[in-house]
Short mmCIF file of C-alpha atoms in Angstrom, two decimals:
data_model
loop_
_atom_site.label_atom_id
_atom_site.label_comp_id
_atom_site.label_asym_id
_atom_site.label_seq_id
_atom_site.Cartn_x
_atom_site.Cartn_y
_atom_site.Cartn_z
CA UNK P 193 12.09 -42.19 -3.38
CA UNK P 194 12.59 -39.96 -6.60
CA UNK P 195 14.31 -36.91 -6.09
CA UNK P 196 14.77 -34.71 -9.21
CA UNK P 197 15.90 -31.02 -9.65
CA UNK P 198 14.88 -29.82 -13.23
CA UNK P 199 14.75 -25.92 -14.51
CA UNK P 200 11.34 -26.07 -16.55
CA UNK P 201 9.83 -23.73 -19.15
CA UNK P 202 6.21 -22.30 -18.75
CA UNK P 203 3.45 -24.34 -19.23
CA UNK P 204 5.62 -28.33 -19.47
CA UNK P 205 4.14 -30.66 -17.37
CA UNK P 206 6.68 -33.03 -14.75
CA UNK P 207 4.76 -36.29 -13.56
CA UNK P 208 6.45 -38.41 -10.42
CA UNK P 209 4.75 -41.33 -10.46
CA UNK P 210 5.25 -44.17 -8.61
CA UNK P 211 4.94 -47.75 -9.62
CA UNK P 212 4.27 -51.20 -8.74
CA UNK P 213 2.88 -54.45 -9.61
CA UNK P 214 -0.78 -54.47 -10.77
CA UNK P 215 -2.12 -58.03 -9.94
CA UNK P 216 -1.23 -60.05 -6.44
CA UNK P 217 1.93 -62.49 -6.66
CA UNK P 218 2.62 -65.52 -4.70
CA UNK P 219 3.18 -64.67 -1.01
CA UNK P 220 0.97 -61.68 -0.86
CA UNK P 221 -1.27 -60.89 1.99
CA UNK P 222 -4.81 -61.67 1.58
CA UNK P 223 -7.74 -58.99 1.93
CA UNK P 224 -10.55 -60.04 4.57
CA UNK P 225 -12.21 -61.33 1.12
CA UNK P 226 -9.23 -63.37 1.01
CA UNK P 227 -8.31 -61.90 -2.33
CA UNK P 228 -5.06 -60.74 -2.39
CA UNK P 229 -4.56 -56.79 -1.04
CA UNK P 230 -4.10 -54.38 -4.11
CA UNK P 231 -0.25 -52.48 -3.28
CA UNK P 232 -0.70 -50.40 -6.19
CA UNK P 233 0.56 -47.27 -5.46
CA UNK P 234 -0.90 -43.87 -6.14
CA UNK P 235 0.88 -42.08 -9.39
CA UNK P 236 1.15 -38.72 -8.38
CA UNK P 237 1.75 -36.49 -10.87
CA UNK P 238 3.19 -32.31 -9.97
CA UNK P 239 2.58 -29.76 -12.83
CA UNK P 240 4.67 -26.81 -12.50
CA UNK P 241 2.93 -23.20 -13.35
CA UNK P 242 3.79 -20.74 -15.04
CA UNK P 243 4.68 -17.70 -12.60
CA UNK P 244 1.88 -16.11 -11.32
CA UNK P 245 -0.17 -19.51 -11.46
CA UNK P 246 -1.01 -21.74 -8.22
CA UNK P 247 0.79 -24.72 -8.25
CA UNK P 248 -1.13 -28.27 -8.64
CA UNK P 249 -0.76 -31.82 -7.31
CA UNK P 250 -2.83 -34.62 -8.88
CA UNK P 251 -2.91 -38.69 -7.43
CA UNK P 252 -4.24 -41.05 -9.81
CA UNK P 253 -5.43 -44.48 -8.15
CA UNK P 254 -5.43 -43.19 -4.79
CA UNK P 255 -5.33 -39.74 -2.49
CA UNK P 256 -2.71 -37.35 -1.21
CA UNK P 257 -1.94 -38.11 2.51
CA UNK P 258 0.30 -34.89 2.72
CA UNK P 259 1.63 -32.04 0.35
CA UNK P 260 4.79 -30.14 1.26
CA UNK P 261 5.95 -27.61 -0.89
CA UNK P 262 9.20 -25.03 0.53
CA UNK P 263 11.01 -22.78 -1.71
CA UNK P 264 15.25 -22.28 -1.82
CA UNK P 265 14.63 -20.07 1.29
CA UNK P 266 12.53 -22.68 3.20
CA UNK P 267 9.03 -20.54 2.81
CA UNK P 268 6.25 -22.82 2.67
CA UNK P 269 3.54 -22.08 -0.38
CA UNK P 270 0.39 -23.70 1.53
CA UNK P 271 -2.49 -25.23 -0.19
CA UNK P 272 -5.08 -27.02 0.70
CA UNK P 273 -6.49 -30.73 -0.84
CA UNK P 274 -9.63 -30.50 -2.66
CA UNK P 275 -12.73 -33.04 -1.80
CA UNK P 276 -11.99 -36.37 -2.88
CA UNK P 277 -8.33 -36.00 -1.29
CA UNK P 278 -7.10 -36.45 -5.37
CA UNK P 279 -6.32 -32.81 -5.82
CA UNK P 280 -4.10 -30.21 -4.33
CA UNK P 281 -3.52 -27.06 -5.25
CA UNK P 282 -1.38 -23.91 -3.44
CA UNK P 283 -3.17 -21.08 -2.21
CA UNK P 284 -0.04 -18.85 -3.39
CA UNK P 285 0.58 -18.11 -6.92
CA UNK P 286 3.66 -19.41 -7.60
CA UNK P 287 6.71 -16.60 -7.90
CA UNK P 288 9.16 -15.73 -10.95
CA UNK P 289 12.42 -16.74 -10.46
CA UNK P 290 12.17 -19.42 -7.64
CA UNK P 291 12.86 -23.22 -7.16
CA UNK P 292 10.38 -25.38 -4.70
CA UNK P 293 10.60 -28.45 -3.98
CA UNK P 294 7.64 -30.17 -3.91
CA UNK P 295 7.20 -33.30 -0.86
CA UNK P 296 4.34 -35.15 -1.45
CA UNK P 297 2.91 -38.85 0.27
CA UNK P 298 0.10 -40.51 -1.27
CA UNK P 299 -1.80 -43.75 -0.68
CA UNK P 300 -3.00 -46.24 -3.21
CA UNK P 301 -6.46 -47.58 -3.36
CA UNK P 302 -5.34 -50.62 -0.98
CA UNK P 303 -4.00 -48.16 1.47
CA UNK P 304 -0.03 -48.27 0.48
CA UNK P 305 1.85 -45.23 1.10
CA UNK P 306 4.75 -43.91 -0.55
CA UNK P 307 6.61 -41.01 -0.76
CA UNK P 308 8.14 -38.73 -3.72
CA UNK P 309 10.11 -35.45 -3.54
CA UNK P 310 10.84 -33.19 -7.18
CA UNK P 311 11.89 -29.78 -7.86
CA UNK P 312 11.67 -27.33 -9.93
CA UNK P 313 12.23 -23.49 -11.08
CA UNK P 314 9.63 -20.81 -12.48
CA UNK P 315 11.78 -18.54 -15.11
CA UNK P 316 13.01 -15.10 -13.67
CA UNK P 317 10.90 -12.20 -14.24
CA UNK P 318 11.85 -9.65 -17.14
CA UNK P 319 10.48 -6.86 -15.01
CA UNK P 320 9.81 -6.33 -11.60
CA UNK P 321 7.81 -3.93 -9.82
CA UNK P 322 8.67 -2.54 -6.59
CA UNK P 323 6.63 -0.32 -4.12
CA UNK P 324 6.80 2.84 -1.71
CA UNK P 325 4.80 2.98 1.31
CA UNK P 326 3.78 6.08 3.23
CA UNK P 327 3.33 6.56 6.41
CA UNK P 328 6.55 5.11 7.55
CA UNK P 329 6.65 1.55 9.73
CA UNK P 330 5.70 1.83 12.83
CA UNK P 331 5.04 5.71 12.80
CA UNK P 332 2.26 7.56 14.90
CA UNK P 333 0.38 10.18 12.58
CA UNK P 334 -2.64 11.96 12.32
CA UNK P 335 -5.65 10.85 11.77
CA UNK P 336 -5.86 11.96 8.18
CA UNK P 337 -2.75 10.14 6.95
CA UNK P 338 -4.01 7.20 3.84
CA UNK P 339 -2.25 4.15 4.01
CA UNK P 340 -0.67 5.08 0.18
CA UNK P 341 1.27 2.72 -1.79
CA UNK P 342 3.07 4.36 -4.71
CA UNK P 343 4.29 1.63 -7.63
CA UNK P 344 7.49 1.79 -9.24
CA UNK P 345 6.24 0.57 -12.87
CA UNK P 346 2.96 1.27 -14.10
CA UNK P 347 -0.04 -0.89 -12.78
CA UNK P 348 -2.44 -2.47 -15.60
CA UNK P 349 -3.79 -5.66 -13.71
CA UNK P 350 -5.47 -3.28 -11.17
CA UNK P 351 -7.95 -5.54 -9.36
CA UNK P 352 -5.29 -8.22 -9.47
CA UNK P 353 -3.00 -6.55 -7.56
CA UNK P 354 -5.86 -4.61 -5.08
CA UNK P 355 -6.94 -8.14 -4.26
CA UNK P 356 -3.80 -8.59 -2.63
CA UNK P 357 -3.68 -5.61 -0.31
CA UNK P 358 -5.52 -6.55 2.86
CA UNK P 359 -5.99 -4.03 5.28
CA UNK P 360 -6.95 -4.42 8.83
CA UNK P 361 -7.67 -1.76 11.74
CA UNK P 362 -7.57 -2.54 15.60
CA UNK P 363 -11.24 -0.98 15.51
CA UNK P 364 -13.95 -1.52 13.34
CA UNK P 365 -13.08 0.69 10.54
CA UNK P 366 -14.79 1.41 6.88
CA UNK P 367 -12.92 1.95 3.85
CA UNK P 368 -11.96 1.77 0.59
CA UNK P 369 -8.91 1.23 -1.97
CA UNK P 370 -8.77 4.24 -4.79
CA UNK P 371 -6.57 4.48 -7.66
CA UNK P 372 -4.93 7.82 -9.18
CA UNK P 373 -1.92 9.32 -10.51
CA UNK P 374 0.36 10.48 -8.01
CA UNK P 375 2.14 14.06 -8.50
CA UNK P 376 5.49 11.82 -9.73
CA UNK P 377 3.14 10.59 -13.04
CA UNK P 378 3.50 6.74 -10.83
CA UNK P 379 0.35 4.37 -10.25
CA UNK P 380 -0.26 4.72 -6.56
CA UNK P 381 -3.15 3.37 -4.38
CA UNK P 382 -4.59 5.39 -1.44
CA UNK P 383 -6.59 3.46 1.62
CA UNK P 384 -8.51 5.69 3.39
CA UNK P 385 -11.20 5.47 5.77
CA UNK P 386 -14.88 7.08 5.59
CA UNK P 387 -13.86 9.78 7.84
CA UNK P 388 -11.17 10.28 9.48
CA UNK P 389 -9.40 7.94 11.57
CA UNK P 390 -10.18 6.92 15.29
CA UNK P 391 -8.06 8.25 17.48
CA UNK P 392 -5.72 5.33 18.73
CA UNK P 393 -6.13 2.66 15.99
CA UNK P 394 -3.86 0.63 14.81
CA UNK P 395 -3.44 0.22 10.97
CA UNK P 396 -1.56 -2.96 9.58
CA UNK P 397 -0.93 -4.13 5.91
CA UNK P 398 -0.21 -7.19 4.07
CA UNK P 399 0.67 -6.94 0.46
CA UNK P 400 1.16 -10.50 -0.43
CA UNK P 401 2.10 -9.51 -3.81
CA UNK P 402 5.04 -12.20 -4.40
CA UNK P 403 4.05 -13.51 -7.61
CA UNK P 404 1.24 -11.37 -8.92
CA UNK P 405 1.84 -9.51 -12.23
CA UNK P 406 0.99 -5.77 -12.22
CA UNK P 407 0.80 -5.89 -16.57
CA UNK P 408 4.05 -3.95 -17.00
CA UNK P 409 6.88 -6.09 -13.89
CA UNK P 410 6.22 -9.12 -11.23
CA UNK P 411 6.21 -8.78 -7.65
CA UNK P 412 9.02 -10.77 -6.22
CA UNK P 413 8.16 -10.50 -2.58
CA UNK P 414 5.74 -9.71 0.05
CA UNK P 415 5.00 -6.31 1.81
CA UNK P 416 4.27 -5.80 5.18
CA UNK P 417 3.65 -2.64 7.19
CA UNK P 418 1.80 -0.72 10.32
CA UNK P 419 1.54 2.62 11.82
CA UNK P 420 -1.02 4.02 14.61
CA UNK P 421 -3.21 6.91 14.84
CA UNK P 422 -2.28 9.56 17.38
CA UNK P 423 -4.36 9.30 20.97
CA UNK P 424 -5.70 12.45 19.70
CA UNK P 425 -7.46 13.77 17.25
CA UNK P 426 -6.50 17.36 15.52
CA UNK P 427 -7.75 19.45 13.05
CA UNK P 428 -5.93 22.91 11.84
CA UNK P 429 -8.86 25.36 9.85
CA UNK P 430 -7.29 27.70 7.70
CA UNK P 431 -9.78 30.50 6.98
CA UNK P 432 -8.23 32.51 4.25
CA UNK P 433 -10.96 35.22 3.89
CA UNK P 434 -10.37 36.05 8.19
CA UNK P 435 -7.21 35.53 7.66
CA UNK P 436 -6.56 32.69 10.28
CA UNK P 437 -5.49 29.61 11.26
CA UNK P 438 -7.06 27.49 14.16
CA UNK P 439 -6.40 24.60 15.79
CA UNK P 440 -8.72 22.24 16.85
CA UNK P 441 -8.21 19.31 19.36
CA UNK P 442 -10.74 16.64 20.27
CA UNK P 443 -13.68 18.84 18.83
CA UNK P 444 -12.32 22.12 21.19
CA UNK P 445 -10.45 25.43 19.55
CA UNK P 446 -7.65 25.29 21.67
CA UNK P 447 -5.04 27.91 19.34
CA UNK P 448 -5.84 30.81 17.06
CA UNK P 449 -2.83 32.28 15.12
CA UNK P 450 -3.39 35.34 12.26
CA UNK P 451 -1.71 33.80 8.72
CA UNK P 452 -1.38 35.41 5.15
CA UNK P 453 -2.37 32.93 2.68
CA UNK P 454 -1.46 33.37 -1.25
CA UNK P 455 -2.24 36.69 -2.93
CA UNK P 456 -5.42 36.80 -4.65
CA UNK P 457 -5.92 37.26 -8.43
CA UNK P 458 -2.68 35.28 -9.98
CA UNK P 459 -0.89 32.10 -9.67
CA UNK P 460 0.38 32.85 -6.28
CA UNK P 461 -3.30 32.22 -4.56
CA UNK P 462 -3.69 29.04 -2.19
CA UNK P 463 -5.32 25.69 -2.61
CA UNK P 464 -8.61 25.22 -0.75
CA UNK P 465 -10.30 21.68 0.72
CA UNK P 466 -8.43 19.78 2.60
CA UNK P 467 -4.76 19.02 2.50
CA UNK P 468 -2.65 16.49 4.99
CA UNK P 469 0.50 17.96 6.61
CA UNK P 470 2.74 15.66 4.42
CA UNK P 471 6.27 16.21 6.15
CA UNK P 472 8.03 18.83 8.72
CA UNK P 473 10.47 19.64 6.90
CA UNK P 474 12.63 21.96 9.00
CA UNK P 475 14.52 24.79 7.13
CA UNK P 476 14.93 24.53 3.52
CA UNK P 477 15.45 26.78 0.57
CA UNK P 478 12.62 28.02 -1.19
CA UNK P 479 13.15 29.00 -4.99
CA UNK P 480 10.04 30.56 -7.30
CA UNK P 481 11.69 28.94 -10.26
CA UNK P 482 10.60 25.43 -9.22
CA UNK P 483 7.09 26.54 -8.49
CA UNK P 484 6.73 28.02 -11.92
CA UNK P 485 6.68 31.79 -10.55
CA UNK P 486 10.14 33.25 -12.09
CA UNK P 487 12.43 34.62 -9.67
CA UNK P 488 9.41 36.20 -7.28
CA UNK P 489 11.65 34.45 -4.67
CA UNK P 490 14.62 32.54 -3.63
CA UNK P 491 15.06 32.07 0.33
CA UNK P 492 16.10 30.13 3.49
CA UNK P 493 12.48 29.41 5.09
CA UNK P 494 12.31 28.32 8.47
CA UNK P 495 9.36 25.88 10.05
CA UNK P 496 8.25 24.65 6.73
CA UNK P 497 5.30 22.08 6.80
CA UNK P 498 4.68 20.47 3.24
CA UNK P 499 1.21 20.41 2.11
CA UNK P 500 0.85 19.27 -1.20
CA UNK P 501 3.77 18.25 -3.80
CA UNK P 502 2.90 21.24 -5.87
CA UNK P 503 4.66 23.37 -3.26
CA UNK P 504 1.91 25.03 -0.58
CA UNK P 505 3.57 24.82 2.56
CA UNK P 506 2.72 26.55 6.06
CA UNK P 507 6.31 28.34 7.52
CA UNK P 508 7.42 31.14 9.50
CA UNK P 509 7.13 34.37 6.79
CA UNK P 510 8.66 37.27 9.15
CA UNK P 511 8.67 39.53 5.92
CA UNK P 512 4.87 39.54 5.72
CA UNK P 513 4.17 40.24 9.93
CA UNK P 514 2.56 43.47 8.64
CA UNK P 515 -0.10 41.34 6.78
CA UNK P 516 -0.87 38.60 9.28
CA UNK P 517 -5.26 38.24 10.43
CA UNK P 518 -4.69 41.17 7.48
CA UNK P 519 -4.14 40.58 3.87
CA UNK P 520 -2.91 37.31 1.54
CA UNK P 521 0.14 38.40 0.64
CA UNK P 522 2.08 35.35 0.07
CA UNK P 523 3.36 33.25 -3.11
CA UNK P 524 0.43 30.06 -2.39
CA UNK P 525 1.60 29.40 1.70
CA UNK P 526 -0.04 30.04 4.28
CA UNK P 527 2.46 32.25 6.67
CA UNK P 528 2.70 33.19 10.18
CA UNK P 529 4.97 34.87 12.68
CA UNK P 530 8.32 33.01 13.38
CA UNK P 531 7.02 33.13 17.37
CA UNK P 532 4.05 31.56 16.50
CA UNK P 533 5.90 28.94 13.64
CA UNK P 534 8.14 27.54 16.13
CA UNK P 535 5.33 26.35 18.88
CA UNK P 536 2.82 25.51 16.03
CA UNK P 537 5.64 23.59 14.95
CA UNK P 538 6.33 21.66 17.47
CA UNK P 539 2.50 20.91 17.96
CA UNK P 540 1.64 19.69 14.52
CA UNK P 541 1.81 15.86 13.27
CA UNK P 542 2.54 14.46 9.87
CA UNK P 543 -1.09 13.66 9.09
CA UNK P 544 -3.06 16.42 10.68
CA UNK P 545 -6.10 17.59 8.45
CA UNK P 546 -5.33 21.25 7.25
CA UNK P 547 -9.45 21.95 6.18
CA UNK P 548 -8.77 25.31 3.99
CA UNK P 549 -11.30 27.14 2.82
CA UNK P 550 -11.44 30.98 1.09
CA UNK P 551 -13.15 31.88 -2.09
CA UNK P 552 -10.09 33.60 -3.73
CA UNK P 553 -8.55 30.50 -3.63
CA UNK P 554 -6.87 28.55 -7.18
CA UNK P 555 -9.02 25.51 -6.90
CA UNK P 556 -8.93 22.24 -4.68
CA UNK P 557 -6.13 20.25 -4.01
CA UNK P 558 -5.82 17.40 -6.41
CA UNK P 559 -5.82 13.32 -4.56
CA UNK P 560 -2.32 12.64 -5.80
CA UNK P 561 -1.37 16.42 -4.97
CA UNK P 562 0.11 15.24 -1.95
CA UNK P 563 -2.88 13.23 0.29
CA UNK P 564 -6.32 15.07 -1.61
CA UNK P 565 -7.88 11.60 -1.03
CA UNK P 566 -10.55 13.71 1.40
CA UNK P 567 -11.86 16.37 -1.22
CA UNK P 568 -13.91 13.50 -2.88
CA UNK P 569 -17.30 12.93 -1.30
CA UNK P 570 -17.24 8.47 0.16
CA UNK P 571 -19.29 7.60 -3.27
CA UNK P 572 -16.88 9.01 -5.73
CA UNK P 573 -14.03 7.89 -3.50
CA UNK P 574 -15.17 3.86 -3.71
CA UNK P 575 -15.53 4.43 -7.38
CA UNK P 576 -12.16 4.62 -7.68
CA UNK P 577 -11.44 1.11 -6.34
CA UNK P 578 -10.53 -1.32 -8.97
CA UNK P 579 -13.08 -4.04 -7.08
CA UNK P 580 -16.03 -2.14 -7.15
#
C-alpha cells in the first residue's frame, strides 16, 4: 500500500498507480481457458481540484471496488462511481484550505484487488465569506418572518451560491429565493413563501456552502438552521387615516386600540404596505439625530417594536394620548397609550404582519428595509431569484 501526504498547487495532477507484471510467469494459476489469469492490477490515478472543484478518481485496466475520501476532521466528501465502474467523482466541491485523504480499492481486469491510500491539501482561501441568519435557531415567529440570510462579503456568483440553499417546510409550501440590498449596503437573500406562512410549519435550512465561491471570499463550512411558525396566525392593520390599529387572529378582530401614526406633510409621515415586527426591543433611547430629523427628539421610549431599519417603530407615546383614534402626530411611529403598549406588547410576535395602509403616508417600505419582501406582488418577487 502507498501512503503519501503531499500539499499540491491548483490544477497538478497526483497518480497512485499500482503495478505488476504484465504477462503470466511460471507457477501462475491458469484461467478456465487454461491460459494463465491476468493479475494486472488496476492503475488508479486521484487528481486533486482546485477548491471549489469536485474531486475525481480514475482506474485504468480495471474498476473502482470502493472510494473513501475523509477530510483532517473525519467528514466524508461522498461521491458516487459513474457507469462503467472506471470513474468516480465527489458530489461535494472540494473546500479551501483542507487535507483528505483519499482510500480507494480497485480491481484489475482479471479480478485482482488492491488497495492505495494518498493525501492531499487544497490551498487556503484568501477571502472568506461568512453569513447571518434571521430568524434565530430554533425560534417560534410569525408567520410573516423570511428565512433571510445576510452575507458578510459581497455575492457575485449568485446562482452558485442559491443552488446551495435548500429549503424544506413540514407542509407543502411554495416559494421562492430573492436577492436585494439589505439596509447595511450587504448582499442578503430572503426565502419567503407565496403567502404567508401556515400556521404550525416547520422551516429547516441547509446551506451546504463549504467550498462554493461567492466571487469576492469562499465558504469554509456548512450552515444549518430551523425555526417554526406560531400555532396561530396574526395579523395587526394599521389604518392611519381612522387612526387605528387592529389585531387580527385566525381571520377574527379580536383587539382595537386608537394610534397616532407620523405627521402628515414632512419627513416625519409613516411607511405604508406591509412591514414585519422585526424585534421587541424593550426600552431604548430614541434620538431624531439618527433618523435624520435634527433634534425634534431625544427620549427614553418604552414598548418599542422595530419595524423597519430606517427607524418606524410601534411604542407607548404617553405625550401624544390627546391625539390617539385622533390625529398623526408622531415623528414616522405609530403610537399608543402606555396601558394599551404594555398588553399589545406582550401579545405581539417577532414576525407578525403589520399591513399599514393611509394615503398621507411617505411611500412603501423598501424589501431590505427591514422584511419588505411582501410589498412585491409573487411574479416580481420570483424575478428576483438568481435561478429563474
Amino acid at each position: 500500500m502507498l501512503r503519501t501526504h503531499i500539499r499540491i498547487p491548483l490544477f497538478l495532477i497526483a497518480a497512485a498507480s499500482l503495478t505488476a507484471c504484465s504477462a503470466a510467469t511460471a507457477g501462475e494459476r491458469p484461467s478456465a481457458s487454461g491460459a494463465p489469469k491476468d493479475d494486472t492490477p488496476a492503475k488508479v490515478t486521484v487528481v486533486p481540484p482546485a477548491a471549489g472543484r469536485p474531486l475525481t478518481v480514475t482506474a485504468t485496466g480495471g474498476t473502482l471496488a470502493t472510494v473513501k475520501v475523509v477530510d483532517a476532521d473525519g467528514a466524508v466528501l461522498a461521491g458516487r462511481t459513474g457507469a462503467g465502474g472506471s470513474s468516480w467523482a465527489s458530489d461535494r466541491k472540494a473546500a479551501p484550505g483542507t487535507t483528505y485523504t483519499v482510500e480507494v480499492t480497485a480491481r484489475g481486469a482479471g479480478g485482482k484487488e488492491t488497495k492505495d491510500s494518498t493525501s492531499f491539501s487544497t490551498p487556503e482561501a484568501a477571502e472568506v465569506n461568512k453569513l447571518t441568519l434571521a430568524p434565530g435557531k430554533n425560534t417560534t415567529v410569525g408567520v410573516a418572518h423570511p428565512l433571510s440570510i445576510v452575507f458578510d462579503r459581497p455575492v457575485t456568483n449568485k446562482a452558485d451560491v442559491e443552488r446551495q440553499l435548500k429549503v424544506t417546510t413540514s407542509v407543502p409550501t411554495e416559494g421562492s429565493w430573492g436577492w436585494l440590498k439589505d439596509y447595511s449596503g450587504k448582499d442578503r437573500a430572503d426565502w419567503r413563501p407565496r403567502a404567508y406562512w401556515k400556521p404550525g410549519t416547520k422551516v429547516t435550512l441547509d446551506a451546504t456552502l463549504n467550498g462554493t465561491d461567492s466571487g469576492d471570499g469562499w465558504f469554509v463550512r456548512d450552515y444549518r438552521t430551523g425555526f417554526t411558525v406560531a400555532a396561530q396566525s396574526q395579523v395587526i392593520k394599521v389604518d392611519l387615516d381612522r387612526k387605528k390599529l387592529s389585531v387580527v387572529r385566525d381571520g377574527r378582530t379580536v383587539r382595537t386600540i386608537p394610534v397616532s401614526g407620523g405627521t402628515p406633510g414632512g419627513d416625519k409621515r409613516s411607511w405604508r404596505g406591509t412591514a414585519v415586527l422585526m424585534a421587541k426591543e424593550g426600552t431604548i433611547n430614541m434620538n431624531s439625530e439618527t433618523v435624520g430629523l435634527g433634534d425634534a427628539y431625544n427620549k427614553d421610549v418604552d414598548y418599542s417594536m422595530r419595524l423597519t431599519w430606517s427607524g418606524m417603530y410601534a411604542h407607548a407615546a404617553p405625550w401624544n394620548a390627546a391625539y390617539f383614534g385622533r390625529a398623526n402626530k408622531s415623528s414616522g411611529c405609530i403610537g399608543m397609550s402606555t396601558e394599551n403598549a404594555t398588553s399589545f406588547y406582550a401579545s405581539v410576535r417577532v414576525g407578525d404582519p403589520f399591513e399599514i395602509t393611509g394615503e398621507q403616508t411617505k411611500g412603501v417600505v423598501a424589501e431590505g428595509n427591514g422584511y419588505g419582501a411582501w410589498n412585491l406582488d409573487w411574479t416580481a418577487w420570483q424575478a428576483k431569484s438568481a435561478l429563474r
